[in-house]
Amino acid sequence: MDTKFFLGVLLAVILVFSSAAIYTSFARLPAASAVPEDRDTLYQVSTIDALVLGVYDGVQPVSEIKKHGDFGIGTFDALDGEMIVIDGTVYQAKADGGLYAVPDNTTTPFATVTRFEPDTITTTGRPMNFSVFSMEMSTSLPSRNMIYAVRMHGTFPLMKVRAIPLQQKPYPPLMDAAQNQSVRTHTGITGTVVGFYTPVFFKGINVAGYHLHFISDDRHSGGHILDFEVPENTTVEYDITPSFRMMLPTKGAFTGVNLSQDLSGELVRIES
Ligand SMILES: [Zn+2]
């Protein structure tokens, strides 16, 4: 056996075993009949493309959102900051840098929640920024055609978050509203990453891939994650969520806006 061939075989063996190691850290996907209908459901208000086009009027109160999940993300009426739902409490990270508990009558134009019960965990094998995390963690999922709620607690060397300020009518599209976003970069901050992975075929409905928000343990800071550094050996918890329920607004700007366009390019520029 010549050396090149031997090295080739060795590499192939290592790759097979290392990918097997990634997969064994995951549970298998559950049988459809074994999925509890209301617990493993992603509940969503409106669509991400409606938000991209400036549909910011709140259509559902936080009290209703809480009936469908204790964990999730979204925004608020008039695009007033970023929503983080954790352990059943709804928080608002505002452009002033503050984090506030939200009264039940506050409304949302876009939110996604579920009841978080981790099915499986994995750990980061090395330090990762957001783009490396998105790429590597996507390939290690048991299936990329599945919805996952994602939770990760740790102390992050870097956590860059944004919050968009309250918008005035007539509402500008999200791209313009995001021009005035307030960005904060925290170093060595301890807290929880809260969000979802949705498949590519969710394009237009949700942010395909990882959409993550952050909330600090002291409950003083948070926002939509633009970038981060995740240390190695950080535990990432996944809740496999095979069921999806979407509530579309039945009145207001949503009913007339043109949602037949492909806005994915625009969304990538806004979300990162
Ligand atoms: Zn967000």
Coordinates of C-alpha atoms and ligand atoms in Angstrom, one line a residue:
M1 CA 0.0 0.0 0.0
D2 CA 1.6 3.3 -0.9
T3 CA 1.7 6.1 1.6
K4 CA -0.7 8.4 -0.1
F5 CA -3.3 5.6 -0.4
F6 CA -2.8 4.7 3.3
L7 CA -3.2 8.3 4.4
G8 CA -6.4 8.5 2.3
V9 CA -7.8 5.4 3.9
L10 CA -6.8 6.7 7.4
L11 CA -8.5 10.1 6.7
A12 CA -11.7 8.4 5.5
V13 CA -11.8 6.2 8.7
I14 CA -11.3 9.2 10.9
L15 CA -14.0 11.1 9.1
V16 CA -16.5 8.2 9.4
F17 CA -15.7 7.9 13.1
S18 CA -15.8 11.6 13.9
S19 CA -19.2 12.1 12.1
A20 CA -20.5 9.0 14.0
A21 CA -19.4 10.7 17.2
I22 CA -21.4 13.8 16.3
Y23 CA -24.5 11.7 15.5
T24 CA -24.3 9.6 18.6
S25 CA -24.6 12.7 20.7
F26 CA -28.1 13.2 19.2
A27 CA -31.2 11.3 19.9
R28 CA -32.9 9.9 16.8
L29 CA -35.8 11.9 15.5
P30 CA -39.0 10.7 17.2
A31 CA -41.7 8.7 15.3
A32 CA -44.5 11.1 14.2
S33 CA -47.0 9.2 16.3
A34 CA -44.9 9.7 19.5
V35 CA -45.0 13.5 19.2
P36 CA -47.1 15.2 21.8
E37 CA -49.2 17.6 19.7
D38 CA -49.3 20.7 21.7
R39 CA -45.9 20.5 23.4
D40 CA -43.7 19.9 20.5
T41 CA -45.3 22.6 18.4
L42 CA -43.7 25.8 17.1
Y43 CA -46.4 28.4 17.5
Q44 CA -45.9 31.4 15.3
V45 CA -47.6 34.8 14.7
S46 CA -47.4 36.2 11.2
T47 CA -44.4 35.7 8.8
I48 CA -40.9 37.1 8.7
D49 CA -41.5 38.5 5.2
A50 CA -44.5 40.5 6.5
L51 CA -42.1 42.0 9.1
V52 CA -39.4 42.7 6.4
L53 CA -42.1 44.7 4.5
G54 CA -43.0 46.8 7.5
V55 CA -46.1 45.1 9.0
Y56 CA -45.4 46.1 12.6
D57 CA -48.8 46.4 14.1
G58 CA -49.2 44.1 17.1
V59 CA -51.9 41.5 16.4
Q60 CA -51.7 39.2 19.5
P61 CA -51.2 40.0 23.2
V62 CA -48.3 38.5 25.1
S63 CA -50.9 36.8 27.3
E64 CA -52.0 34.7 24.3
I65 CA -48.4 33.9 23.3
K66 CA -47.7 32.6 26.8
K67 CA -50.5 30.0 26.3
H68 CA -48.5 28.4 23.5
G69 CA -45.0 28.4 24.9
D70 CA -42.6 29.3 27.6
F71 CA -39.6 29.8 25.3
G72 CA -39.1 31.8 22.2
I73 CA -38.3 35.1 20.4
G74 CA -40.0 37.8 18.4
T75 CA -40.7 41.5 18.5
F76 CA -43.3 44.0 19.7
D77 CA -46.0 46.4 18.4
A78 CA -44.3 49.1 16.3
L79 CA -41.1 47.0 16.2
D80 CA -40.3 48.2 19.7
G81 CA -37.2 46.1 20.6
E82 CA -36.5 42.3 20.6
M83 CA -38.6 39.7 22.4
I84 CA -37.0 37.0 24.5
V85 CA -39.3 34.4 26.2
I86 CA -37.5 32.3 28.8
D87 CA -39.0 30.1 31.6
G88 CA -42.4 31.5 30.8
T89 CA -41.5 35.2 31.3
V90 CA -41.6 37.6 28.3
Y91 CA -38.8 40.2 28.2
Q92 CA -38.3 43.2 25.9
A93 CA -34.8 44.2 25.0
K94 CA -35.2 47.9 23.9
A95 CA -33.0 50.2 21.9
D96 CA -32.2 52.1 25.1
G97 CA -30.1 49.1 26.1
G98 CA -32.5 48.1 28.9
L99 CA -34.3 44.8 29.4
Y100 CA -37.9 45.0 30.7
A101 CA -40.5 42.4 31.8
V102 CA -43.5 42.8 29.5
P103 CA -47.1 43.4 30.6
D104 CA -49.6 40.8 29.4
N105 CA -51.5 43.3 27.2
T106 CA -48.5 44.3 25.1
T107 CA -49.0 43.0 21.6
T108 CA -46.7 41.4 19.0
P109 CA -46.6 41.5 15.2
F110 CA -44.2 38.5 15.0
A111 CA -43.3 35.9 17.5
T112 CA -42.3 32.2 17.7
V113 CA -42.6 30.2 20.8
T114 CA -42.7 26.6 22.1
R115 CA -42.6 24.6 25.3
F116 CA -38.9 23.9 25.8
E117 CA -38.1 20.3 26.7
P118 CA -34.6 19.4 25.5
D119 CA -34.5 16.2 23.5
T120 CA -30.8 16.1 22.9
I121 CA -27.6 18.0 23.5
T122 CA -24.3 18.5 21.8
T123 CA -21.2 20.5 22.7
T124 CA -19.1 22.9 20.8
G125 CA -15.8 21.3 20.0
R126 CA -14.0 24.6 19.7
P127 CA -14.6 28.3 20.1
M128 CA -17.0 29.5 17.4
N129 CA -18.3 32.8 16.1
F130 CA -21.8 33.0 14.7
S131 CA -21.1 32.0 11.1
V132 CA -18.9 29.0 12.2
F133 CA -21.6 28.0 14.7
S134 CA -24.4 28.2 12.1
M135 CA -22.4 26.1 9.7
E136 CA -21.0 23.5 12.0
M137 CA -24.1 23.1 14.2
S138 CA -26.3 22.8 11.1
T139 CA -24.3 19.9 9.7
S140 CA -24.4 18.1 13.0
L141 CA -28.2 18.1 13.3
P142 CA -29.9 14.7 12.9
S143 CA -31.9 16.3 10.0
R144 CA -31.8 19.8 8.5
N145 CA -35.4 19.4 7.5
M146 CA -36.7 19.8 11.0
I147 CA -37.5 22.6 13.4
Y148 CA -35.4 22.8 16.6
A149 CA -35.7 25.1 19.6
V150 CA -32.2 25.9 20.6
R151 CA -30.9 26.9 24.1
M152 CA -27.4 27.5 25.2
H153 CA -26.2 28.8 28.5
G154 CA -22.7 30.1 29.1
T155 CA -20.2 32.9 29.6
F156 CA -19.5 34.4 26.2
P157 CA -16.2 36.2 25.5
L158 CA -18.2 38.3 23.0
M159 CA -21.9 38.9 22.6
K160 CA -23.0 41.5 20.0
V161 CA -26.7 42.2 20.1
R162 CA -29.0 44.7 18.5
A163 CA -32.4 46.1 19.3
I164 CA -34.4 48.1 16.8
P165 CA -36.1 51.3 18.2
L166 CA -39.9 51.9 18.2
Q167 CA -41.1 52.9 14.7
Q168 CA -43.5 55.6 13.7
K169 CA -46.3 55.3 11.1
P170 CA -46.2 55.1 8.1
Y171 CA -43.8 52.3 8.9
P172 CA -40.6 52.0 6.9
P173 CA -39.5 48.5 5.7
L174 CA -37.3 46.5 8.1
M175 CA -34.2 47.3 6.1
D176 CA -34.7 51.1 6.8
A177 CA -35.8 50.6 10.4
A178 CA -32.7 48.5 11.0
Q179 CA -30.5 51.4 10.0
N180 CA -31.2 53.0 13.4
Q181 CA -30.7 49.8 15.3
S182 CA -28.8 50.1 18.6
V183 CA -25.9 47.6 18.8
R184 CA -24.2 46.6 22.0
T185 CA -21.1 44.5 22.3
H186 CA -20.8 42.7 25.7
T187 CA -17.6 40.9 26.7
G188 CA -17.5 38.1 29.2
I189 CA -21.2 38.1 29.7
T190 CA -23.1 35.2 31.3
G191 CA -26.6 34.3 30.0
T192 CA -28.7 32.2 27.7
V193 CA -29.0 32.1 24.0
V194 CA -32.7 31.5 23.1
G195 CA -33.9 30.8 19.5
F196 CA -34.7 28.4 16.8
Y197 CA -33.3 26.6 13.8
T198 CA -35.7 26.3 10.9
P199 CA -35.1 24.5 7.6
V200 CA -34.3 26.3 4.3
F201 CA -37.9 25.6 3.2
F202 CA -39.1 28.0 5.9
K203 CA -37.8 30.8 3.8
G204 CA -40.3 33.6 3.8
I205 CA -42.1 32.3 6.9
N206 CA -39.2 32.4 9.4
V207 CA -35.5 33.1 9.4
A208 CA -34.2 29.9 7.8
G209 CA -31.2 28.5 9.7
Y210 CA -30.4 29.8 13.2
H211 CA -32.2 32.8 14.5
L212 CA -31.0 33.5 18.1
H213 CA -31.6 36.1 20.8
F214 CA -29.7 36.6 24.0
I215 CA -30.6 37.3 27.6
S216 CA -28.1 37.9 30.5
D217 CA -28.4 36.0 33.7
D218 CA -28.8 39.3 35.6
R219 CA -31.7 40.1 33.3
H220 CA -30.3 43.5 32.5
S221 CA -29.2 43.0 28.9
G222 CA -30.3 41.2 25.8
G223 CA -31.2 41.4 22.1
H224 CA -31.1 39.9 18.7
I225 CA -27.7 38.2 18.2
L226 CA -25.6 39.7 15.3
D227 CA -22.4 37.8 16.3
F228 CA -20.9 36.0 19.3
E229 CA -18.0 34.0 20.5
V230 CA -19.1 30.7 22.0
P231 CA -16.3 29.0 24.1
E232 CA -15.4 25.4 23.4
N233 CA -17.3 22.7 25.5
T234 CA -20.4 24.8 25.6
T235 CA -23.6 22.7 25.8
V236 CA -26.2 23.3 23.1
E237 CA -29.6 22.0 23.9
Y238 CA -32.1 21.1 21.2
D239 CA -35.8 20.5 21.4
I240 CA -36.9 18.6 18.3
T241 CA -40.2 20.3 17.2
P242 CA -41.9 18.5 14.3
S243 CA -45.2 20.3 14.6
F244 CA -45.9 23.9 13.4
R245 CA -48.9 26.2 13.9
M246 CA -49.1 29.6 12.3
M247 CA -51.6 32.4 13.1
L248 CA -51.9 34.9 10.3
P249 CA -53.3 38.4 11.0
T250 CA -56.8 38.6 9.6
K251 CA -56.9 42.4 9.3
G252 CA -54.5 45.4 8.9
A253 CA -51.5 45.8 6.7
F254 CA -50.8 42.1 6.5
T255 CA -53.8 41.4 4.4
G256 CA -52.8 43.8 1.6
V257 CA -49.0 43.5 1.5
N258 CA -47.3 41.8 -1.5
L259 CA -45.9 38.5 0.0
S260 CA -45.2 36.9 -3.3
Q261 CA -41.7 38.2 -3.6
D262 CA -38.4 36.5 -2.6
L263 CA -37.0 38.7 0.2
S264 CA -34.4 36.3 1.5
G265 CA -31.4 38.4 0.2
E266 CA -32.8 41.4 2.0
L267 CA -33.3 39.4 5.2
V268 CA -29.8 38.1 5.3
R269 CA -28.5 41.7 5.2
I270 CA -30.8 42.7 8.1
E271 CA -30.3 39.8 10.4
S272 CA -26.5 39.6 10.4
Ligands
ZN1 ZN -34.3 38.5 16.0

